[in-house]
PDB file of C-alpha atoms in Angstrom:
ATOM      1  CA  UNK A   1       2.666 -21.514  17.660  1.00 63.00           C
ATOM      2  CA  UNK A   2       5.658 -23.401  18.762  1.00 75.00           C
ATOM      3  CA  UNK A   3       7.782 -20.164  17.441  1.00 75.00           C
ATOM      4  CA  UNK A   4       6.439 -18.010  19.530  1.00 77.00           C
ATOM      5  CA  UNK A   5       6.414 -20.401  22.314  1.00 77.00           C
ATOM      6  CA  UNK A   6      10.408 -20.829  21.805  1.00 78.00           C
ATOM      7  CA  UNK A   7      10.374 -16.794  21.828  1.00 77.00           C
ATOM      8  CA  UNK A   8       9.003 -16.009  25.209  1.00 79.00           C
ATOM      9  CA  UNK A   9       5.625 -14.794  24.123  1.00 79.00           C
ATOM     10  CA  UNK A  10       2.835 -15.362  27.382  1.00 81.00           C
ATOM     11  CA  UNK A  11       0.708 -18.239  26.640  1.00 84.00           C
ATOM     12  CA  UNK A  12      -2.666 -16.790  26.821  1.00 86.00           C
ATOM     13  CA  UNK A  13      -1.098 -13.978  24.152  1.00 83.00           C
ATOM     14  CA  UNK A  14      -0.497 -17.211  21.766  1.00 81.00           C
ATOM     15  CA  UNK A  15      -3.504 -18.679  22.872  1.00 85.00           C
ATOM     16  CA  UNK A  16      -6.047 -15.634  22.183  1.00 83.00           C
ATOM     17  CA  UNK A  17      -4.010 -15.114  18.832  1.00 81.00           C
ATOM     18  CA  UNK A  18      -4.629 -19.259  17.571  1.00 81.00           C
ATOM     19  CA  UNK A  19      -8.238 -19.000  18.739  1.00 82.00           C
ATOM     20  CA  UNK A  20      -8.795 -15.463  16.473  1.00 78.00           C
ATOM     21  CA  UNK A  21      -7.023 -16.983  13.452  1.00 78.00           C
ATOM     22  CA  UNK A  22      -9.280 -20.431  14.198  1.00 79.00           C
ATOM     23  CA  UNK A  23     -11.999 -18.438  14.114  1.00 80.00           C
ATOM     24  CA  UNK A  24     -11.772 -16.096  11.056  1.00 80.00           C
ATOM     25  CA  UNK A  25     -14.345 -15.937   8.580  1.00 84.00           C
ATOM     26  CA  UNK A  26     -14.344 -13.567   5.279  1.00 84.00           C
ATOM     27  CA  UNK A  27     -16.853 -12.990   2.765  1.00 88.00           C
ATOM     28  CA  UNK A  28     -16.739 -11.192  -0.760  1.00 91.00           C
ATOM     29  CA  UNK A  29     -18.050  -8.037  -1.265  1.00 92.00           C
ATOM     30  CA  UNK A  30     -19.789  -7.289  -4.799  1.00 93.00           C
ATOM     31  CA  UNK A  31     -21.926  -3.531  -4.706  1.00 90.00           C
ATOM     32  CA  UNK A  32     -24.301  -3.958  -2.264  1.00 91.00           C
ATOM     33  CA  UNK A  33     -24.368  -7.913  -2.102  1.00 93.00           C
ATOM     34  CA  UNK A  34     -22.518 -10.457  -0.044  1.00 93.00           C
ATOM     35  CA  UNK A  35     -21.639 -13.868  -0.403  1.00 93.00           C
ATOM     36  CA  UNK A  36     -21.797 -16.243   2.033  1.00 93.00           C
ATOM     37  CA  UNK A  37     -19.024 -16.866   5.033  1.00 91.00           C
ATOM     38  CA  UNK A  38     -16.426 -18.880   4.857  1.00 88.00           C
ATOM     39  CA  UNK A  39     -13.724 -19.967   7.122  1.00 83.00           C
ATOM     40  CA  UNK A  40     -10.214 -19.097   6.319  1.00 78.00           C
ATOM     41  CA  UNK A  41      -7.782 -21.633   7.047  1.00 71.00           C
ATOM     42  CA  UNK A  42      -4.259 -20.146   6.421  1.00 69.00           C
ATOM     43  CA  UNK A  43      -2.031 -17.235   6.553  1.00 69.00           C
ATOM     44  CA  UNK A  44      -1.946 -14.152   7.792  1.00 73.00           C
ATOM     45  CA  UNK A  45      -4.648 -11.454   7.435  1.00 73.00           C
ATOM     46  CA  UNK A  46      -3.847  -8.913   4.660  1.00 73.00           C
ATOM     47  CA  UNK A  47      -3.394  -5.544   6.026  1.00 72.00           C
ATOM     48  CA  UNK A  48      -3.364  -6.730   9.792  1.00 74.00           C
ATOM     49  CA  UNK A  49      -1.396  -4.743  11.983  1.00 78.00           C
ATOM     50  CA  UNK A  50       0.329  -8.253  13.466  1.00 78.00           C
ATOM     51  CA  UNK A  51       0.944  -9.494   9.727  1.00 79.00           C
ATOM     52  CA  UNK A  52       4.041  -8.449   9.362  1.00 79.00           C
ATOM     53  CA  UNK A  53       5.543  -9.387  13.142  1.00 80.00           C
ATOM     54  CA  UNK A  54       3.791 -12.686  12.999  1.00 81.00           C
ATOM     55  CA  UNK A  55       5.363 -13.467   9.532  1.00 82.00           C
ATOM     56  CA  UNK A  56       8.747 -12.268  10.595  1.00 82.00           C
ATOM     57  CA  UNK A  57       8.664 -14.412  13.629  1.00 82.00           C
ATOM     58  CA  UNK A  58       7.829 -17.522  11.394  1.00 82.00           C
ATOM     59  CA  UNK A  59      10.708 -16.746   8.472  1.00 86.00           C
ATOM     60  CA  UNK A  60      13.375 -15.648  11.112  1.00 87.00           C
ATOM     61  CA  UNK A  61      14.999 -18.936  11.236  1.00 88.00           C
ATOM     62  CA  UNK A  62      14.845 -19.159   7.686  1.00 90.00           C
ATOM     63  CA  UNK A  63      16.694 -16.051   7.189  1.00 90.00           C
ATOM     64  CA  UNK A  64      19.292 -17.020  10.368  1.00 90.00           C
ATOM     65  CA  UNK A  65      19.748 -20.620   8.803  1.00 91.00           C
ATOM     66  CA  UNK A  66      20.616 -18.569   4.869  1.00 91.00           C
ATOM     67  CA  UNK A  67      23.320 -16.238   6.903  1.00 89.00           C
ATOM     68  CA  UNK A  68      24.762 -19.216   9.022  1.00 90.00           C
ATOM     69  CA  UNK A  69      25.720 -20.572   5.218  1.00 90.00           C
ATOM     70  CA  UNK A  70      28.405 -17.945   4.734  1.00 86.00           C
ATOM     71  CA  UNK A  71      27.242 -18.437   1.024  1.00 89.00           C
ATOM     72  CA  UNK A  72      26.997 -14.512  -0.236  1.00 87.00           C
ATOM     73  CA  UNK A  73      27.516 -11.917  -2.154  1.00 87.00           C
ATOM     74  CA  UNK A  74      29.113  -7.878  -1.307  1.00 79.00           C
ATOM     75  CA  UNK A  75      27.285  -4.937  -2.357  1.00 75.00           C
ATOM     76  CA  UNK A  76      28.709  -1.518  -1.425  1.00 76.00           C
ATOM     77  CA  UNK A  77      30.435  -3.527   1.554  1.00 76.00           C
ATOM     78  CA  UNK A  78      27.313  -4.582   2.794  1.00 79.00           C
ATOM     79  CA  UNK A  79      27.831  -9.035   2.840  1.00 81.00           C
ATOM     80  CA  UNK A  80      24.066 -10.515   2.473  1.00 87.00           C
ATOM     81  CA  UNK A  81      22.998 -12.938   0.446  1.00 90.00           C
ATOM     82  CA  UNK A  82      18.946 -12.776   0.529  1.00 91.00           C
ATOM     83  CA  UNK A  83      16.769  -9.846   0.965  1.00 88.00           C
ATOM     84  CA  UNK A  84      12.859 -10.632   2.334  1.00 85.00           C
ATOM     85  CA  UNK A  85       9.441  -7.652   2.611  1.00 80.00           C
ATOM     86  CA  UNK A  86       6.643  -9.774   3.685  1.00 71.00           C
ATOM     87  CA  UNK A  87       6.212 -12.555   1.335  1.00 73.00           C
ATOM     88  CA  UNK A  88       9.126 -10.945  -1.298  1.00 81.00           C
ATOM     89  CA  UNK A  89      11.663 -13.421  -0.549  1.00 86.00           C
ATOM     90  CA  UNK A  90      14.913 -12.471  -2.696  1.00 89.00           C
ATOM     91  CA  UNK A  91      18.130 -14.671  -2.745  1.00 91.00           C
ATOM     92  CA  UNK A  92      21.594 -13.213  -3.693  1.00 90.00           C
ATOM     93  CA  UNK A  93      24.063 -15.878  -4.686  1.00 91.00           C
ATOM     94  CA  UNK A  94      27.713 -14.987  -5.968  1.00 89.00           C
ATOM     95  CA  UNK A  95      26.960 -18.205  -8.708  1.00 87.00           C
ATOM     96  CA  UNK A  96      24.665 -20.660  -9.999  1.00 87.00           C
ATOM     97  CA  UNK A  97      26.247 -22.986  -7.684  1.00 89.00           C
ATOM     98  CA  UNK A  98      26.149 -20.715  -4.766  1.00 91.00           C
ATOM     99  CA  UNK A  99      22.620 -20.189  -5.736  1.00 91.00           C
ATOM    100  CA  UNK A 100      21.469 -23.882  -5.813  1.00 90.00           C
ATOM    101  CA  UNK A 101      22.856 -24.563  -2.235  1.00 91.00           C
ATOM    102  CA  UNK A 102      21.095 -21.400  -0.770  1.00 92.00           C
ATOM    103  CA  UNK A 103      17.361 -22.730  -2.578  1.00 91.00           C
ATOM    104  CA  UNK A 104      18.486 -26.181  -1.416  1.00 91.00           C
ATOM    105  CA  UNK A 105      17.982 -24.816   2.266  1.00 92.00           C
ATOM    106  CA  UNK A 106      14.984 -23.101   1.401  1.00 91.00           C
ATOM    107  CA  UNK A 107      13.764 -26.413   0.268  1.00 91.00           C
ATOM    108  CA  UNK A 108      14.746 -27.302   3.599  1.00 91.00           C
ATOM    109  CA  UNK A 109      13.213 -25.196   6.076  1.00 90.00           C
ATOM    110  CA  UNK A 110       9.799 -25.309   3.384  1.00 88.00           C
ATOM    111  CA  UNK A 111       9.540 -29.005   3.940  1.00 88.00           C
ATOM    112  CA  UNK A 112      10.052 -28.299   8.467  1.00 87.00           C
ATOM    113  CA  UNK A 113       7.778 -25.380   8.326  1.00 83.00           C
ATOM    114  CA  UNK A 114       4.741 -26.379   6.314  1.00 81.00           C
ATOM    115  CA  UNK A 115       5.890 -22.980   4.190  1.00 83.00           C
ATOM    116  CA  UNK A 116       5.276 -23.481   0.110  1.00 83.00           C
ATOM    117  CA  UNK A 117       7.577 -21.445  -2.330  1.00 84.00           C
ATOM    118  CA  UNK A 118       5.086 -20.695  -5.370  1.00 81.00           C
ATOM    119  CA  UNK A 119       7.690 -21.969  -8.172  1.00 82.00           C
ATOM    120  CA  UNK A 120       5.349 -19.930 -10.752  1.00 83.00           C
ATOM    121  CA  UNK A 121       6.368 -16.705  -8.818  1.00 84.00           C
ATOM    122  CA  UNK A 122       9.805 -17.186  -8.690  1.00 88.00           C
ATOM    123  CA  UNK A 123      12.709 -15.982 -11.725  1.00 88.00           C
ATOM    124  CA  UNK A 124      16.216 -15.640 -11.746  1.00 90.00           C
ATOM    125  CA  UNK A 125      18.162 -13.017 -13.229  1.00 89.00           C
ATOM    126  CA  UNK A 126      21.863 -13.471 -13.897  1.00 89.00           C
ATOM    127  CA  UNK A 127      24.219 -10.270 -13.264  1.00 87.00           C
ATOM    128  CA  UNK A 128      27.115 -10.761 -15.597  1.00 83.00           C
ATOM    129  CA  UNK A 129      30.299  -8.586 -15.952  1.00 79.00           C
ATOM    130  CA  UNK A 130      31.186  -7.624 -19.731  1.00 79.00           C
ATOM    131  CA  UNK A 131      33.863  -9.578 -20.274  1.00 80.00           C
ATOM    132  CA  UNK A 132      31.617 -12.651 -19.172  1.00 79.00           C
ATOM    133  CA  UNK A 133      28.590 -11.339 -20.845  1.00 78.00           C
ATOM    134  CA  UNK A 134      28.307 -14.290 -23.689  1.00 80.00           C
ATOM    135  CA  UNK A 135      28.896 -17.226 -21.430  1.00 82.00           C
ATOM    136  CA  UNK A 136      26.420 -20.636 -20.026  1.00 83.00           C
ATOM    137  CA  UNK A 137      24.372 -19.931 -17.133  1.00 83.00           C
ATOM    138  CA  UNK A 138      23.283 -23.062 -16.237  1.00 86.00           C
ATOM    139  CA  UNK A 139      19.765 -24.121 -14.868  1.00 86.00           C
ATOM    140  CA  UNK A 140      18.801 -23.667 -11.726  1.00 86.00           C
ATOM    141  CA  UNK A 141      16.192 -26.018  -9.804  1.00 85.00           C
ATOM    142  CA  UNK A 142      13.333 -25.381  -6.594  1.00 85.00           C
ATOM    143  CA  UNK A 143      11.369 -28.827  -6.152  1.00 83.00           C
ATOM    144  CA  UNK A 144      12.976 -30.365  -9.019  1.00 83.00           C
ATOM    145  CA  UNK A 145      11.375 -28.075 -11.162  1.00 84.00           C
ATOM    146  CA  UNK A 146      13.390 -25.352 -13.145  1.00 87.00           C
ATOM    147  CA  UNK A 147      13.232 -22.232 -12.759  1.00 87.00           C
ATOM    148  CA  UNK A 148      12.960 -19.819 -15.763  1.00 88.00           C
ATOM    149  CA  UNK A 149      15.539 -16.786 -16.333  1.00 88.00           C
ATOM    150  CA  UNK A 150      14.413 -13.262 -17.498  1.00 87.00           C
ATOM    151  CA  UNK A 151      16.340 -10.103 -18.261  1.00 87.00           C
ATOM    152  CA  UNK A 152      14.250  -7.795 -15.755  1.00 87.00           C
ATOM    153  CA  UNK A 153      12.183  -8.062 -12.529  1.00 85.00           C
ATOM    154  CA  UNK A 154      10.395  -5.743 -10.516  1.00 85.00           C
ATOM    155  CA  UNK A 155      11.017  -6.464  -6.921  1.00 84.00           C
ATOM    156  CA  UNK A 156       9.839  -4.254  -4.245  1.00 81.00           C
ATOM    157  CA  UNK A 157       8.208  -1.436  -6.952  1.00 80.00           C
ATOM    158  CA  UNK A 158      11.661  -1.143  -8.606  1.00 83.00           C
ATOM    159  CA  UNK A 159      12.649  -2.035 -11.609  1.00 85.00           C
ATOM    160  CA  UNK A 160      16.664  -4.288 -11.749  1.00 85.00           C
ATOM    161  CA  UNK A 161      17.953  -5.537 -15.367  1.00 87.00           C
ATOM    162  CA  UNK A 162      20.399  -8.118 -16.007  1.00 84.00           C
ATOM    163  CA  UNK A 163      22.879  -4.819 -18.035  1.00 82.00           C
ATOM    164  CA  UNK A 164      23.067  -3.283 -13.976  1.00 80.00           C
ATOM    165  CA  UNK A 165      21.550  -0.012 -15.355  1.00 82.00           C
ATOM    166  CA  UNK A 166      18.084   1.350 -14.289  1.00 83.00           C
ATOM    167  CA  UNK A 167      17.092   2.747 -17.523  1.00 85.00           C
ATOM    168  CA  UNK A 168      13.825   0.739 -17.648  1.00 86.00           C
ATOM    169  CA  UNK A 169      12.248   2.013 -14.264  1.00 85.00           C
ATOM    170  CA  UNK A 170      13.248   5.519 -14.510  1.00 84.00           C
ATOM    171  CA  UNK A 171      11.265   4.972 -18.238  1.00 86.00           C
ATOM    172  CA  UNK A 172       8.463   3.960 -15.866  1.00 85.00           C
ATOM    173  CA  UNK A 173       8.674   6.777 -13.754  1.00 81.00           C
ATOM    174  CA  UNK A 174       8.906   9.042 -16.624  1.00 83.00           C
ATOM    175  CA  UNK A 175       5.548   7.827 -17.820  1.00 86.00           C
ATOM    176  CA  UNK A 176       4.169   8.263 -14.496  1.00 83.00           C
ATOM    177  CA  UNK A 177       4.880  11.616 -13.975  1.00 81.00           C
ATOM    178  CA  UNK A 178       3.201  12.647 -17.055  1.00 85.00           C
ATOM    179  CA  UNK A 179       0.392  10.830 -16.220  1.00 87.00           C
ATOM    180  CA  UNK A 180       0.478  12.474 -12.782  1.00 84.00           C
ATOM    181  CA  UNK A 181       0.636  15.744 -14.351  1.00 84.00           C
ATOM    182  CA  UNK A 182      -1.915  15.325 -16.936  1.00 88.00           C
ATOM    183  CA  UNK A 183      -4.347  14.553 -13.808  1.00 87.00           C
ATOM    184  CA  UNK A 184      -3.396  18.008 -11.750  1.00 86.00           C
ATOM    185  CA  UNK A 185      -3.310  19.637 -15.176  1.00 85.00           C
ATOM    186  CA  UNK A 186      -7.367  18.537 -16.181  1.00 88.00           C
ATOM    187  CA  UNK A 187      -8.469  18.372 -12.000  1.00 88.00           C
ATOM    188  CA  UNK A 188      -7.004  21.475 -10.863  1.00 88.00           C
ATOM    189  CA  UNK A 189      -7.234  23.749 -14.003  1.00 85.00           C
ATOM    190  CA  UNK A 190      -9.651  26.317 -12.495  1.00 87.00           C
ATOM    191  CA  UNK A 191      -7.302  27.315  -9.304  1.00 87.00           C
ATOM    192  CA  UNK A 192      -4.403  29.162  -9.181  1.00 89.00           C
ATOM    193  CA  UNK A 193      -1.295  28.784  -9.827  1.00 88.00           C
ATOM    194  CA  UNK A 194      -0.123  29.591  -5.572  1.00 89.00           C
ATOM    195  CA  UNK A 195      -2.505  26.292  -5.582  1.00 88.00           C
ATOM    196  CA  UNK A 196      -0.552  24.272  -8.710  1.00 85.00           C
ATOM    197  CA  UNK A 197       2.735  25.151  -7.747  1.00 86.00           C
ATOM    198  CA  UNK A 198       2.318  23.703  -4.237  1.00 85.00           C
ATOM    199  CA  UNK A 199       0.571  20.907  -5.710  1.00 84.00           C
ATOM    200  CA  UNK A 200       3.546  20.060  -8.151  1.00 82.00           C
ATOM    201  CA  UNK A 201       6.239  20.099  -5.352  1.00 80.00           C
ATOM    202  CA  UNK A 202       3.529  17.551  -3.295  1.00 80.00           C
ATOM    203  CA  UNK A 203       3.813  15.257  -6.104  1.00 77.00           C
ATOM    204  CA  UNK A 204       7.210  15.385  -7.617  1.00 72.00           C
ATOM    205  CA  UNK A 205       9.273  16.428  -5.223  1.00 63.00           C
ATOM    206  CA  UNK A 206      10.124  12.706  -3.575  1.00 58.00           C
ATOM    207  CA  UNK A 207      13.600  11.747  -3.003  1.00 50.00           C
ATOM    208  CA  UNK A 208      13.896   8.335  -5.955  1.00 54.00           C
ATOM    209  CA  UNK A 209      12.147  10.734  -8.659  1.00 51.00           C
ATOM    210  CA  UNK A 210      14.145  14.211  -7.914  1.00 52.00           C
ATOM    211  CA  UNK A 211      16.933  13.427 -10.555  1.00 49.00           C
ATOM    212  CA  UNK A 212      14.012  13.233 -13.459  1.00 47.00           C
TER     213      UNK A 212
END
């Protein structure tokens, strides 16, 4: 609340929006049968329109205070060093060292904010050139717990690997498209091919998959 107050929003705005997120009760849905209600006590609702502005609003500071470091990396001339999508939260650190400062004032704003990093959900992968590809990466802590390193991670539906080559997710798109045209093939079978052919530009056609 205090963020938005320090933003300008009107009062009774802030006001109406505590009192509905107060308020909210879910239940689960099974069939036909429903369990009980029950009063949700944090975050944000999934899938609400104000989601994403309200998270933004919360996580701005974070991502002013990461910038303010001057701790970061260049990619294609672009200088950033963390990348964030709702609750993706990516860091980009030029080395280990580099890297422990930036979690450091993640650590930081977590401990301010009332904002928990899940330290299950979080990896590091180490981008090495060639002629360093043999040497120590040393551990790397959140909480004074390490955190584990692995060769590949899927961030944002896309597949990035330690070797900088995207061999593994255009695998993954491979098998998807011939899963995606094993379902026109069986569904649509019975209509012509006018029909299939405008069908198969629909589907593969998209700008990431056009060089398969």
């Amino acid at each position: 609340m205090c963020v938005l107050v320090h933003r300008g929003i009107d009062v009774m705005l802030i006001r109406l929006s505590v009192f509905w997120y107060y308020k909210q009760t879910c239940c689960v849905r099974w069939g036909t049968l429903y369990s009980p209600f029950f009063t949700v006590s944090n975050g944000v609702r999934q899938g609400g329109i104000m989601s994403p502005v309200l998270f933004n609003s919360y996580m701005d500071d974070l991502s002013v205070c990461l910038n303010n470091s001057k701790i970061s990396c260049s990619m294609n001339g672009v200088i950033s060093n963390h990348s964030m999508y709702a609750d993706d939260t990516c860091i980009i650190a030029p080395s280990p060292s580099a890297l422990h400062k930036l979690l450091g004032l993640c650590v930081n704003f977590a401990q301010s904010n009332f904002v928990k990093f899940d330290k299950s959900k979080t990896r590091c992968t180490c981008f090495k050139p060639k002629k360093l590809s043999s040497s120590y990466v040393p551990g790397v802590m959140l909480n004074n717990e390490p955190l584990s390193f692995i060769s590949s991670n899927k961030y944002l539906g896309i597949i990035v690997r330690d070797r900088l080559d995207d061999e593994e997710d255009i695998m993954r798109l491979v098998k998807r498209l011939y899963a995606t045209v094993k379902m026109l093939i069986s569904r649509f079978r019975k209509c012509s091919d006018e029909v299939n052919t405008k069908l198969f530009k629909s589907f593969f056609s998209n700008a990431y998959g056009s060089h398969l």
